[in-house]
Coordinates of C-alpha atoms and ligand atoms in Angstrom, one line a residue:
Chain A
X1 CA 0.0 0.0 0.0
X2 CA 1.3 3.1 -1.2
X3 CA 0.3 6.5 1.2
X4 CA 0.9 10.0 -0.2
X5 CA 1.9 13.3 1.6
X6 CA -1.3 14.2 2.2
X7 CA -3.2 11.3 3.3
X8 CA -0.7 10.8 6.0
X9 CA -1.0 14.1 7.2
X10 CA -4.8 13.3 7.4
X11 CA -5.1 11.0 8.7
X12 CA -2.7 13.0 11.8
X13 CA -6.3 14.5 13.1
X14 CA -9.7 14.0 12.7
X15 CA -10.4 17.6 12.0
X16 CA -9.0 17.5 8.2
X17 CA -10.9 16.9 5.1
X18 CA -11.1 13.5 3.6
X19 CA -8.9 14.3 0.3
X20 CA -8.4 12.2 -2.6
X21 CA -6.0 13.0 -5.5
X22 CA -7.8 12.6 -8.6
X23 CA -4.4 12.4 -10.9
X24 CA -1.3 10.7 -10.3
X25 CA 0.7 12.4 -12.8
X26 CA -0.6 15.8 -12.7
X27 CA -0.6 16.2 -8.7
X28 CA -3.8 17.6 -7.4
X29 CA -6.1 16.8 -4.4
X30 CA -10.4 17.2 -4.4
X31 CA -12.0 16.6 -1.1
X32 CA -14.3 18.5 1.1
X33 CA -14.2 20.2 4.0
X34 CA -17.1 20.4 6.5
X35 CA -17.8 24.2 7.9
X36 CA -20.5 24.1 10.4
X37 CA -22.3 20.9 9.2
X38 CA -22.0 22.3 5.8
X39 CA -19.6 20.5 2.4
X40 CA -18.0 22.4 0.7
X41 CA -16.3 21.1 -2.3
X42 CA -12.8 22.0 -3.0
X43 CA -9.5 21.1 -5.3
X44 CA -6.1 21.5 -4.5
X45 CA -3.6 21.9 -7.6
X46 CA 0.4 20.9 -7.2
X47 CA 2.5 22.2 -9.7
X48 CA 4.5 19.1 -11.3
X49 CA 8.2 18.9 -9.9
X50 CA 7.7 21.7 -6.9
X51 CA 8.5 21.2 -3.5
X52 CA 6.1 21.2 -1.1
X53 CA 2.6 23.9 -1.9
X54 CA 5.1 26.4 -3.0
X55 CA 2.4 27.3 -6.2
X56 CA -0.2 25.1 -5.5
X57 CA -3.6 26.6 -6.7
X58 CA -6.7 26.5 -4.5
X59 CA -10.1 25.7 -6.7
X60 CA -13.2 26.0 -4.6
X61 CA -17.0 25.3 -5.6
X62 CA -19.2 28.4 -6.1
X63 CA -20.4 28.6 -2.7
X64 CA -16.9 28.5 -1.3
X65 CA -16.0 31.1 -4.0
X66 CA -18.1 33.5 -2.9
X67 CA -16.9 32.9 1.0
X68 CA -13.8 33.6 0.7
X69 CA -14.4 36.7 -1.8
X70 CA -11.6 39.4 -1.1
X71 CA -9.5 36.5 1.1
X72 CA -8.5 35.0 -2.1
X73 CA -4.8 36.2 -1.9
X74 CA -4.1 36.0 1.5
X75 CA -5.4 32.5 1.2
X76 CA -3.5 31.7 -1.5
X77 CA -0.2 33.5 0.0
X78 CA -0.8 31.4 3.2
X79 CA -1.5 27.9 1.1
X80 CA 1.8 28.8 -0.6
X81 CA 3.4 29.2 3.2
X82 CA 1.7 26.2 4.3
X83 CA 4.8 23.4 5.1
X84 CA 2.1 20.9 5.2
X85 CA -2.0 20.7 4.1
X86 CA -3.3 20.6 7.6
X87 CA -1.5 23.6 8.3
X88 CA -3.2 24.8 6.0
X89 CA -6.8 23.5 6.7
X90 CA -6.4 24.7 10.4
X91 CA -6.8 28.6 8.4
X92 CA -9.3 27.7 6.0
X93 CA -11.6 26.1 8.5
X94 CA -11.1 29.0 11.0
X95 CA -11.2 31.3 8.0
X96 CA -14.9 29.6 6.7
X97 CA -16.2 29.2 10.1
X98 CA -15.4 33.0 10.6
X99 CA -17.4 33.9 7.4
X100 CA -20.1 32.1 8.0
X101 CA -21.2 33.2 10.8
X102 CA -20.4 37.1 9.8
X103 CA -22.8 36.2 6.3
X104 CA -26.1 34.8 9.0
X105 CA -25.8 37.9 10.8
X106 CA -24.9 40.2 8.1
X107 CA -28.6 41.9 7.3
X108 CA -30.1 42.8 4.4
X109 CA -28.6 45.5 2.3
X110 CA -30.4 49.1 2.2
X111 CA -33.1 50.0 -0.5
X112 CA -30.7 52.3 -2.8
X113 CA -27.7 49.7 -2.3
X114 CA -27.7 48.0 -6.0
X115 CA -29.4 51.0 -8.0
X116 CA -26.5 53.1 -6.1
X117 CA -23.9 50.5 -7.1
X118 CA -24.5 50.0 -10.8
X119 CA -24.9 54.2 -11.0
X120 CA -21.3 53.9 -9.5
X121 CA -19.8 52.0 -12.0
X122 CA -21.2 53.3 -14.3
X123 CA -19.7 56.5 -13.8
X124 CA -16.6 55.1 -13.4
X125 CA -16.4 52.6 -16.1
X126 CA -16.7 48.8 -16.0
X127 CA -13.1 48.6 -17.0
X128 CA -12.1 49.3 -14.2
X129 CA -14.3 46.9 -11.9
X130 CA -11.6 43.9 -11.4
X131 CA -13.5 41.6 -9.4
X132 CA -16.8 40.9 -7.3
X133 CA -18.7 38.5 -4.7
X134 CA -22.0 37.7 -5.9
X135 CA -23.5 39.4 -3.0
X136 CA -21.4 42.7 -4.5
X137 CA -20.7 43.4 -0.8
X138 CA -16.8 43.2 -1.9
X139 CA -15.5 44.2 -4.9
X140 CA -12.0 45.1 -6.5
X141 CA -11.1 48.2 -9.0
X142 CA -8.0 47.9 -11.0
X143 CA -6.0 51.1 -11.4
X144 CA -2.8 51.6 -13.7
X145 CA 0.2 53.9 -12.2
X146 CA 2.5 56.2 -14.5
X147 CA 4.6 53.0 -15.3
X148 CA 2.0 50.8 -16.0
X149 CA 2.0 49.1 -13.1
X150 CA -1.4 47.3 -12.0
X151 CA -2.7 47.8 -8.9
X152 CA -5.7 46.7 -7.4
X153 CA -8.4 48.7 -4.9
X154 CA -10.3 46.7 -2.5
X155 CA -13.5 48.2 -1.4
X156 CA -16.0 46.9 0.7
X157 CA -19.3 48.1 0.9
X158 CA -21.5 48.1 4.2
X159 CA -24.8 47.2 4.2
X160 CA -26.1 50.6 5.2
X161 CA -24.5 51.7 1.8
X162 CA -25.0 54.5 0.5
X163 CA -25.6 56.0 3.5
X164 CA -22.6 54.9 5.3
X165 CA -19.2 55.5 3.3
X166 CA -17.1 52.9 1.6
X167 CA -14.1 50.9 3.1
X168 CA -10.8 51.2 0.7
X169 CA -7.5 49.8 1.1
X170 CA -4.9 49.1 -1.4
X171 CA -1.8 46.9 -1.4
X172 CA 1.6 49.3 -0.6
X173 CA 5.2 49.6 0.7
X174 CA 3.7 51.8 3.5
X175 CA 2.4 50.8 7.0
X176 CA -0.3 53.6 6.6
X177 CA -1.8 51.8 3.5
X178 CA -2.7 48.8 5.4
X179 CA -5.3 51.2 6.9
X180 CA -8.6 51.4 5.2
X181 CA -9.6 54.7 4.5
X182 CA -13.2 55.6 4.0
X183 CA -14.8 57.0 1.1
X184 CA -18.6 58.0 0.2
X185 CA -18.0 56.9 -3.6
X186 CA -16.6 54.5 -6.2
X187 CA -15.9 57.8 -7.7
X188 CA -14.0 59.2 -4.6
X189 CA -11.8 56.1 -4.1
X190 CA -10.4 56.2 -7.7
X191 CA -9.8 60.0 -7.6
X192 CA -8.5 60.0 -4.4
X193 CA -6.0 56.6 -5.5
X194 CA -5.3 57.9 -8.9
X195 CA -5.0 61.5 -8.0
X196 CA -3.5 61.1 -4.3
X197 CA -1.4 58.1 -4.4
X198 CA -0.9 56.6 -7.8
X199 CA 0.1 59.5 -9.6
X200 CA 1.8 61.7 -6.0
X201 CA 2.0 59.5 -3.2
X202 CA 3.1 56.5 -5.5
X203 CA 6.0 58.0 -7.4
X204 CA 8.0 57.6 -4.9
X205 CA 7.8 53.9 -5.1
X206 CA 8.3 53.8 -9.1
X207 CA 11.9 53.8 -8.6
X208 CA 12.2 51.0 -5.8
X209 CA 9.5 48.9 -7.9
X210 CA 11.9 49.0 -10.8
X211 CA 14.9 48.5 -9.0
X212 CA 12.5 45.4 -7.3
X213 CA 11.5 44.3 -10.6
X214 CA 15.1 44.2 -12.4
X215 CA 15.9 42.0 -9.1
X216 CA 13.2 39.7 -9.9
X217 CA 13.8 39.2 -13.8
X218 CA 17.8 38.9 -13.0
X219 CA 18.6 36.9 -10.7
X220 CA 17.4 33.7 -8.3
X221 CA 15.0 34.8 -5.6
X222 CA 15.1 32.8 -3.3
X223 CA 12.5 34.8 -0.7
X224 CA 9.9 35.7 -1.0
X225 CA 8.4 33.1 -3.4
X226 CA 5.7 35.2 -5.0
X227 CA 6.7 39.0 -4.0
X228 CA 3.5 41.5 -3.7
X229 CA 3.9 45.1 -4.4
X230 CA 4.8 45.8 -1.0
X231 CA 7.5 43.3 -0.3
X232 CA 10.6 45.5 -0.5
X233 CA 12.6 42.3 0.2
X234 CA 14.5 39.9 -1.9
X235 CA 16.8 37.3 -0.7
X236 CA 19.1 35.9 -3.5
X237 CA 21.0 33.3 -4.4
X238 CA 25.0 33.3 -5.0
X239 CA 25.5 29.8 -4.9
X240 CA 27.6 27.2 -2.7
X241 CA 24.5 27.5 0.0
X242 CA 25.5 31.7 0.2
X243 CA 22.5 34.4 -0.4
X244 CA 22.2 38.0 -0.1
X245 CA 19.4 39.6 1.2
X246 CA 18.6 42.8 0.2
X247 CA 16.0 45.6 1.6
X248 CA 14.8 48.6 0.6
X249 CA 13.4 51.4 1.9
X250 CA 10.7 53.8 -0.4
X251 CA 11.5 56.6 1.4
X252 CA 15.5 56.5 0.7
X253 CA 15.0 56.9 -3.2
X254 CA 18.2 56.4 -4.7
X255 CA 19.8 53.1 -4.4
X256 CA 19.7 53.0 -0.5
X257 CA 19.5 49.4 0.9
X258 CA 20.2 46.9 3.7
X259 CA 22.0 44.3 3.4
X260 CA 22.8 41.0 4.6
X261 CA 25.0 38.0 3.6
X262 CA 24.1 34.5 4.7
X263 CA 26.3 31.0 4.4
X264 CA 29.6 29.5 5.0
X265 CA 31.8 32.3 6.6
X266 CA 34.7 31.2 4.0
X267 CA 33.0 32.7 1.2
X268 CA 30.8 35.0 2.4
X269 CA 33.7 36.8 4.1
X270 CA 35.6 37.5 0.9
X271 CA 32.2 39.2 -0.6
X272 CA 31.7 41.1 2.8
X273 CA 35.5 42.6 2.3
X274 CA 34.6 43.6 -1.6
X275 CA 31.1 45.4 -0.8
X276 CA 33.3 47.3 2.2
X277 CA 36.4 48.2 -0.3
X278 CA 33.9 48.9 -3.3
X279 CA 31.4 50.3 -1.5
X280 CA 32.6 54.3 -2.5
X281 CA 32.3 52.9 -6.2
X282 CA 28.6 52.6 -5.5
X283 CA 27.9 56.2 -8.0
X284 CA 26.4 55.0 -10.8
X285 CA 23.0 55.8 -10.7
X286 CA 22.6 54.7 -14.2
X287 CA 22.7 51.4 -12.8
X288 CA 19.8 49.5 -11.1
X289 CA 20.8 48.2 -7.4
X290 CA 21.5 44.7 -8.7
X291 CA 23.8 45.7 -11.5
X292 CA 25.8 48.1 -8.7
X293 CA 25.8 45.0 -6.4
X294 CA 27.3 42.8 -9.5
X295 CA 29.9 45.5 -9.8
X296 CA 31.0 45.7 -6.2
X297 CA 30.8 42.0 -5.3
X298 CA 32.6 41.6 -8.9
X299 CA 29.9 38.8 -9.9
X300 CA 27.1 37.8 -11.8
X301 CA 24.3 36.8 -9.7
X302 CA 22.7 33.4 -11.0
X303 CA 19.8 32.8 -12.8
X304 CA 17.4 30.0 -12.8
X305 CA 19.4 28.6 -15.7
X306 CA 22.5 28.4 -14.7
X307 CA 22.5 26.7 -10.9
X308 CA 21.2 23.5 -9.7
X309 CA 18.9 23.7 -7.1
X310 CA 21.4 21.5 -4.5
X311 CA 23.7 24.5 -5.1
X312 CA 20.7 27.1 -3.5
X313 CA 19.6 24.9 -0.9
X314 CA 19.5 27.1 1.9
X315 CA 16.9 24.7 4.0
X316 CA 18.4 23.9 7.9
X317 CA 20.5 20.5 7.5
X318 CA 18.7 18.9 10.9
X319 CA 14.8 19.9 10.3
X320 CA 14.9 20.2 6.7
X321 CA 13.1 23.4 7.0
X322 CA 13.4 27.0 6.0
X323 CA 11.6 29.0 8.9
X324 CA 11.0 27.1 12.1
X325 CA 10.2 29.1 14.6
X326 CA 10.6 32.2 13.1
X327 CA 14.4 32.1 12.5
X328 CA 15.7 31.3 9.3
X329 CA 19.0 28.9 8.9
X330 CA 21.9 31.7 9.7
X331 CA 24.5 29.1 11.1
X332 CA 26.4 27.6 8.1
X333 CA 29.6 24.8 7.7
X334 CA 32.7 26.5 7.8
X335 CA 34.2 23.6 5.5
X336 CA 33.7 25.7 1.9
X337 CA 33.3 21.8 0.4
X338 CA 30.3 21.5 2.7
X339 CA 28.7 24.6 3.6
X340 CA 25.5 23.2 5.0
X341 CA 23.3 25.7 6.7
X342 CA 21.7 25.1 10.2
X343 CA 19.3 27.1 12.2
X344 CA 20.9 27.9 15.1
X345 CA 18.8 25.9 17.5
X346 CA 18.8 23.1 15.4
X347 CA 22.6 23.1 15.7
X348 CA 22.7 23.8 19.5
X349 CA 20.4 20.7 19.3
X350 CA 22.1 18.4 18.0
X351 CA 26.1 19.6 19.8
X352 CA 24.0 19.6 23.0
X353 CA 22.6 15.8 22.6
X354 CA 26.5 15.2 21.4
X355 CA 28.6 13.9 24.7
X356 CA 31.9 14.9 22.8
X357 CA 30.8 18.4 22.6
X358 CA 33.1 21.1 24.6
X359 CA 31.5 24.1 26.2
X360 CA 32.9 27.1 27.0
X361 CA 30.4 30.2 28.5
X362 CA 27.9 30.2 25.8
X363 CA 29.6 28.3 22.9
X364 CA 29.5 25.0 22.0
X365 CA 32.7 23.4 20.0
X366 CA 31.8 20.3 18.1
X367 CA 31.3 18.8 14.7
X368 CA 29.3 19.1 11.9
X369 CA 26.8 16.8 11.2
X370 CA 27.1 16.7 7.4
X371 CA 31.2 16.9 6.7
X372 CA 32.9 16.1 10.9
X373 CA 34.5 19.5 10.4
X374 CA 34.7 21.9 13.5
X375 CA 32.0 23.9 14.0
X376 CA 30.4 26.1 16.5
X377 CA 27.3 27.8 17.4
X378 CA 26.5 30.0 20.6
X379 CA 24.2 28.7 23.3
X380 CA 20.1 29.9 22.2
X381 CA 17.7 30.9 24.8
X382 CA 14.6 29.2 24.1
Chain B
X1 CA -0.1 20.3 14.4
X2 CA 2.6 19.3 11.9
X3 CA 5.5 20.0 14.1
X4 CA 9.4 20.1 12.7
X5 CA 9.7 16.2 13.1
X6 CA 6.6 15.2 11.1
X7 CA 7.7 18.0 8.4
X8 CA 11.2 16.2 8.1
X9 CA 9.7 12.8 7.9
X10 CA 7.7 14.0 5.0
X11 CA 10.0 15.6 3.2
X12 CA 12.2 12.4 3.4
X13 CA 8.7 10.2 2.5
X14 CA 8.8 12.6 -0.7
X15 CA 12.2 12.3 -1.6
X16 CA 12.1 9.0 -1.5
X17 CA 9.0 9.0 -3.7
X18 CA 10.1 11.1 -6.0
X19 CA 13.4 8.8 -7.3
X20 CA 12.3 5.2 -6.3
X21 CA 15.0 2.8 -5.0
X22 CA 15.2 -0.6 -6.6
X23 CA 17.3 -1.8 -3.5
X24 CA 14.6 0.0 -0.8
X25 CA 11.1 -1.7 -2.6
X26 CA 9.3 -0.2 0.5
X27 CA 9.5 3.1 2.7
X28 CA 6.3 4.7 4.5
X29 CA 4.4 5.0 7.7
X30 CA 2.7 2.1 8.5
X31 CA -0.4 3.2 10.0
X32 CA -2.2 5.7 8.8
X33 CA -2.6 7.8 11.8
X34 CA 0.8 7.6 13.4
X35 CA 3.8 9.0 11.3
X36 CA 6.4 7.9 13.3
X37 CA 6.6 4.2 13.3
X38 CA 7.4 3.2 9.7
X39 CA 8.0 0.1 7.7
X40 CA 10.4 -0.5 5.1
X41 CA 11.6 -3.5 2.6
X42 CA 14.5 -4.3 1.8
X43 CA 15.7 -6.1 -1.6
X44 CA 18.7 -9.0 -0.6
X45 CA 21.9 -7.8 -2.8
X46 CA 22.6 -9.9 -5.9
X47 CA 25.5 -12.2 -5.9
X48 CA 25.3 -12.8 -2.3
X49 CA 23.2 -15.0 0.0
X50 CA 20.9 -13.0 0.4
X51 CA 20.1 -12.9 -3.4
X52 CA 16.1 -13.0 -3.9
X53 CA 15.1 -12.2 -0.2
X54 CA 12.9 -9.5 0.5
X55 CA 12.9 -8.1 4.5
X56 CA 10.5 -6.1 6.2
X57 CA 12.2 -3.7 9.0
X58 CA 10.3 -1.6 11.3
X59 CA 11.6 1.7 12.1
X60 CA 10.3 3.8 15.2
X61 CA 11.0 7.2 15.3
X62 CA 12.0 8.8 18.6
X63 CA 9.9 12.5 19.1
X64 CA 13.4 14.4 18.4
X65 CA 14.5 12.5 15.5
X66 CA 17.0 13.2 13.8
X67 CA 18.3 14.5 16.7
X68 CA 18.1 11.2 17.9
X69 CA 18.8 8.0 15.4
X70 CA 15.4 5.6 14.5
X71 CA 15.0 2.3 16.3
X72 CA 15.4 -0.2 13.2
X73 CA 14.6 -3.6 13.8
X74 CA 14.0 -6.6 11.3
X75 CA 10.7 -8.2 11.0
X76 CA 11.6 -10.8 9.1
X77 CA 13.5 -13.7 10.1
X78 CA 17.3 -13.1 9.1
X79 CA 20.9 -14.8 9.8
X80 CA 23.9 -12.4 10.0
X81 CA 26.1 -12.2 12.8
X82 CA 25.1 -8.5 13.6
X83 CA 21.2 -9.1 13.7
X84 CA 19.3 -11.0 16.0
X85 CA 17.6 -14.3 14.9
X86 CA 15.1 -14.2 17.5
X87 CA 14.7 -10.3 18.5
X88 CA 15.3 -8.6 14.8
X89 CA 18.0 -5.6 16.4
X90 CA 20.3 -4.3 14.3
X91 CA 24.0 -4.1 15.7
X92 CA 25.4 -1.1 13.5
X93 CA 27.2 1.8 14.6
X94 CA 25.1 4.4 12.3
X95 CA 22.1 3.6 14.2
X96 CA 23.7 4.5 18.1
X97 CA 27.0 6.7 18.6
X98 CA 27.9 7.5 15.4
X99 CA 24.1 8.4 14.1
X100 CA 24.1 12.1 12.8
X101 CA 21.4 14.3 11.5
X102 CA 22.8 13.8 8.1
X103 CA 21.5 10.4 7.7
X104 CA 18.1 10.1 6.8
X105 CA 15.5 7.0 7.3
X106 CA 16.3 6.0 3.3
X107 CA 20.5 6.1 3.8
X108 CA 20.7 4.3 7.2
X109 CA 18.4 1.4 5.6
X110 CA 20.7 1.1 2.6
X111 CA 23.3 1.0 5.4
X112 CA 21.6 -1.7 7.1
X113 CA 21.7 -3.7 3.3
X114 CA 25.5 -3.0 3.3
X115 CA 25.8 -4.8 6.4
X116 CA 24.4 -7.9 5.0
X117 CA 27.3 -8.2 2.8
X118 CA 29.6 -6.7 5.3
X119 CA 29.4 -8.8 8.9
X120 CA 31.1 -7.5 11.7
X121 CA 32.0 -11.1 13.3
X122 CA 33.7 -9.3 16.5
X123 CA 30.4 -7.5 17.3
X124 CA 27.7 -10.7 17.0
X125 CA 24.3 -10.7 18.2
X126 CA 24.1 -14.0 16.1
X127 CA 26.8 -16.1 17.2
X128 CA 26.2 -19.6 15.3
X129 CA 26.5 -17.4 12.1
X130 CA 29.5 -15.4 13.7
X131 CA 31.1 -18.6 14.7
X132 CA 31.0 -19.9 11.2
X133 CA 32.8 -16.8 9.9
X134 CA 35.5 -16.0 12.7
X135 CA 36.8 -20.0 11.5
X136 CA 37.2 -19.6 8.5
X137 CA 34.2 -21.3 7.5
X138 CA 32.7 -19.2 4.2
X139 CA 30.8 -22.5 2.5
X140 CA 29.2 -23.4 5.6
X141 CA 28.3 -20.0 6.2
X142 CA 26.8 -18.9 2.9
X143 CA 24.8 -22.1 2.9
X144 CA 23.1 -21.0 6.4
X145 CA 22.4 -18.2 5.3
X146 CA 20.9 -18.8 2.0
X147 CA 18.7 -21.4 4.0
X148 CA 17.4 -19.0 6.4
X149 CA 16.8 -16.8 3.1
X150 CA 14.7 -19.2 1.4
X151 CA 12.7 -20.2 4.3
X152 CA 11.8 -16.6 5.8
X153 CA 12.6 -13.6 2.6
X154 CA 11.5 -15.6 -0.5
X155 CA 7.8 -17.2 1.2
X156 CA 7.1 -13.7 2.2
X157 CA 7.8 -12.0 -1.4
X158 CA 4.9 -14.2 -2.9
X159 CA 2.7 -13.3 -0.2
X160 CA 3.6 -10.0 -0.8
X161 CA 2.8 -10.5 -5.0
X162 CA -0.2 -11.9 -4.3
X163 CA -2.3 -9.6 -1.6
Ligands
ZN401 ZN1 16.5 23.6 11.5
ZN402 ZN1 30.1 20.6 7.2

């Protein structure tokens, strides 16, 4: 008998919802999951030859559709997170279980609400309607910035609409756009986005975007998988287990960034010396932030093409993970053959359970697990 | 929830999915609500005594694996010097002091086939088959073992074929 990931994982608690895959080549998963005595049907797409639900594709029957109208992305961002399905499920059942009871209490919507609506959009323009619920209690306008950048609105309308404003939030590099603002039109909210932020407010993110968007095209990024427009965060490959993680900031326009370098001191050193000797060099503005880093680091960052994934893996050598517990693998194999990352409590694990290990105050002196070479990692408080 | 150990596990349950291993015919949980007692078969090494057997091991996982090594133990009956007839335990280094996080549930079984060609007769936990080997004795040896082969590893393959 042959089990797959997920039926194992299953059958771990009772909670989960039976799933079946309904192709063996082309992986994907239909099941149902039961909401408040309700069945909801569901489908579960794997892409062929990628690890773990990094861009799996959540299908959902109308019903469920219209649930989770205007939660679509951060479902999707979080099934995409998801190291396993029934972390996963413990969201989307909380998630359902949330909306459903907010649609039984949710009352009926005010006399002018639809004839005010379609007036709305009218005014507007379809065009720019992006998506809807079927209830039209949620809806999303798509608005294009000086570059041609999408970006989408979200609005959600009350109940007591029109007499109560609007709620509209949009997706941005700013803490203050997480805030909803409220508006008393369709016709307000695209002014106020298109006059205010998209062609003002959002200028100032044009550059970063395009500095962000040469990253993405150029070079192996390793973090985040599937970057929003307000991720101002890319972690990179170089190779040999070694990354650089870049961040910048909106508000410093030109070519100011943080950075970090992660992997096997041996070679991560060396770059750390070049970015400090070349860093005066950094005065070609002509140049997008990855091209400067190329220059100063005196290499071409990797593409897709040309590394192997075994070169990139940057997952913890002990839990086989990327994040556990909030802390990414930072410890790495000093032996430039081996180079295999740990997280540092991982590693303190493993020297601690280890009776050869030496101690001295808060570091531990043993061997790595992968190669026998000396390593060290400093005591974690956990 | 799926804590670090069962995300490990499954990783390792994929990887050894996605590039099967002629020599490993069998690797996954056992029971479908508990992933950390696992079962796996092993195929007996051509050219060898073993030649034709199949043998079912049983692997418990402690809770911080791979911290700590998997208990491996053989289900079916098998002669070598370092596994017990009676008991099924294993006698290999890999899976006590020298175990290390960079072994995984797939490589320490293939160690465990390695070991059937390669006896350790100064460590026994089988000591008529260990005897045999410390004198000198290869014929006699092979012949007991290919015996013990046929009448536990090869029975159990058609079982196997059939259900
Ligand atoms: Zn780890
Ligand atoms: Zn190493």
């Amino acid at each position: 008998m042959k089990y797959t990931i997920i039926q194992i994982i299953l059958m771990d608690a009772k909670n989960f919802p039976l799933l079946v895959p309904s192709d063996v080549d082309e992986p994907s998963y239909c099941g149902f999951i039961t909401v408040k005595g309700q069945e909801l049907a569901f489908q579960i797409k794997l892409e062929n030859n990628s690890t773990g639900l990094k861009n799996a594709k959540l299908y959902g029957s109308p019903k469920l559709k219209r649930l989770i109208f205007g939660h679509e992305k951060a479902l999707q961002q979080r099934l995409e997170q998801c190291a396993s399905f029934s972390e996963f499920f413990v969201d989307l059942k909380d998630l359902l279980e949330l909306l459903m009871t907010k649609e039984k209490t949710d009352p009926s919507p005010c006399e002018n609400y639809y004839s005010t609506l379609i007036n709305e959009l009218n005014s507007i323009g379809w065009d720019k309607l992006e998506a809807f619920n079927p209830s039209l209690k949620n809806l999303s306008l798509k608005l294009n910035d000086s570059s041609g950048r999408q970006h989408s609105i979200f609005v959600s309308l009350p109940f007591s609409y029109p007499q109560t404003p609007l709620i509209v939030h949009a997706e941005l590099p700013t803490p203050s756009s997480t805030t909803s603002n409220h508006m008393a039109s369709l016709k307000d909210a695209v002014s106020f986005y298109s006059k205010v932020s998209l062609d003002k407010e959002l200028e100032k993110f044009q550059y970063v975007w395009s500095m962000l968007d040469d990253i993405d095209a150029h070079t192996w990024v390793l973090e985040p998988c599937k970057p929003k427009r307000s991720d101002l965060i890319r972690r990179i490959a170089l190779g040999n287990h070694c990354s650089l993680q870049i961040e910048l900031d909106a508000s410093y326009p030109k070519g100011e960034c943080q950075y970090r370098l992660f992997g096997t001191e041996s070679l991560i050193s060396p770059l750390r010396e070049k970015i400090i000797k070349n860093w005066n060099t950094w005065l070609n503005f002509d140049l997008t932030i990855r091209q400067n880093f190329e220059n100063i680091l005196e290499i071409t960052f990797p593409s897709t093409q040309t590394i192997s994934t075994s070169d990139i893996n940057i997952e913890c050598g002990i839990c086989y993970s990327y994040r556990h517990e909030d802390s990414l693998p930072d410890q790495s194999c000093n032996n430039a053959k081996c180079g295999q990352p740990f997280h540092r409590s991982c590693l303190y694990e493993w020297l601690r359970s280890i009776p050869s290990t030496k101690q001295s105050f808060n570091t531990f002196f043993g061997n790595c697990p992968y190669c026998n070479d000396a390593i060290t990692t400093t005591i974690c408080d956990q | 929830m799926v804590n670090a150990v069962s995300r490990r596990l499954l990783k390792e349950l994929k990887d050894y999915q996605k590039e099967r291993n002629p020599d490993l015919i069998e690797l996954s949980p056992i029971q479908e609500d508990n992933i950390l007692v696992w079962k796996a078969v092993l195929r007996g090494e051509a050219e060898t005594p073993y030649e034709g057997g199949h043998w079912t091991l049983r692997i418990e996982i402690p809770k911080n694996y791979p911290i700590q090594p998997p208990k491996m133990k053989f289900l079916t009956k098998i002669c070598h010097p370092n596994i017990s007839f009676k008991t099924g335990e294993i006698c290999l280094d890999i899976l006590k002091a020298a175990w290390s996080p960079a072994w995984t549930l797939q490589s320490a079984c293939m160690a465990i086939r390695l070991l059937l060609s390669n006896p350790e007769p100064t460590s026994p936990l089988n000591c008529d088959a260990a005897n045999l080997l410390r004198c000198g004795d290869f014929m006699g040896y092979e012949s007991l073992v290919r015996m013990y082969t046929q009448l536990y590893a090869m029975s159990q393959t058609d079982n196997e074929g059939s259900a």
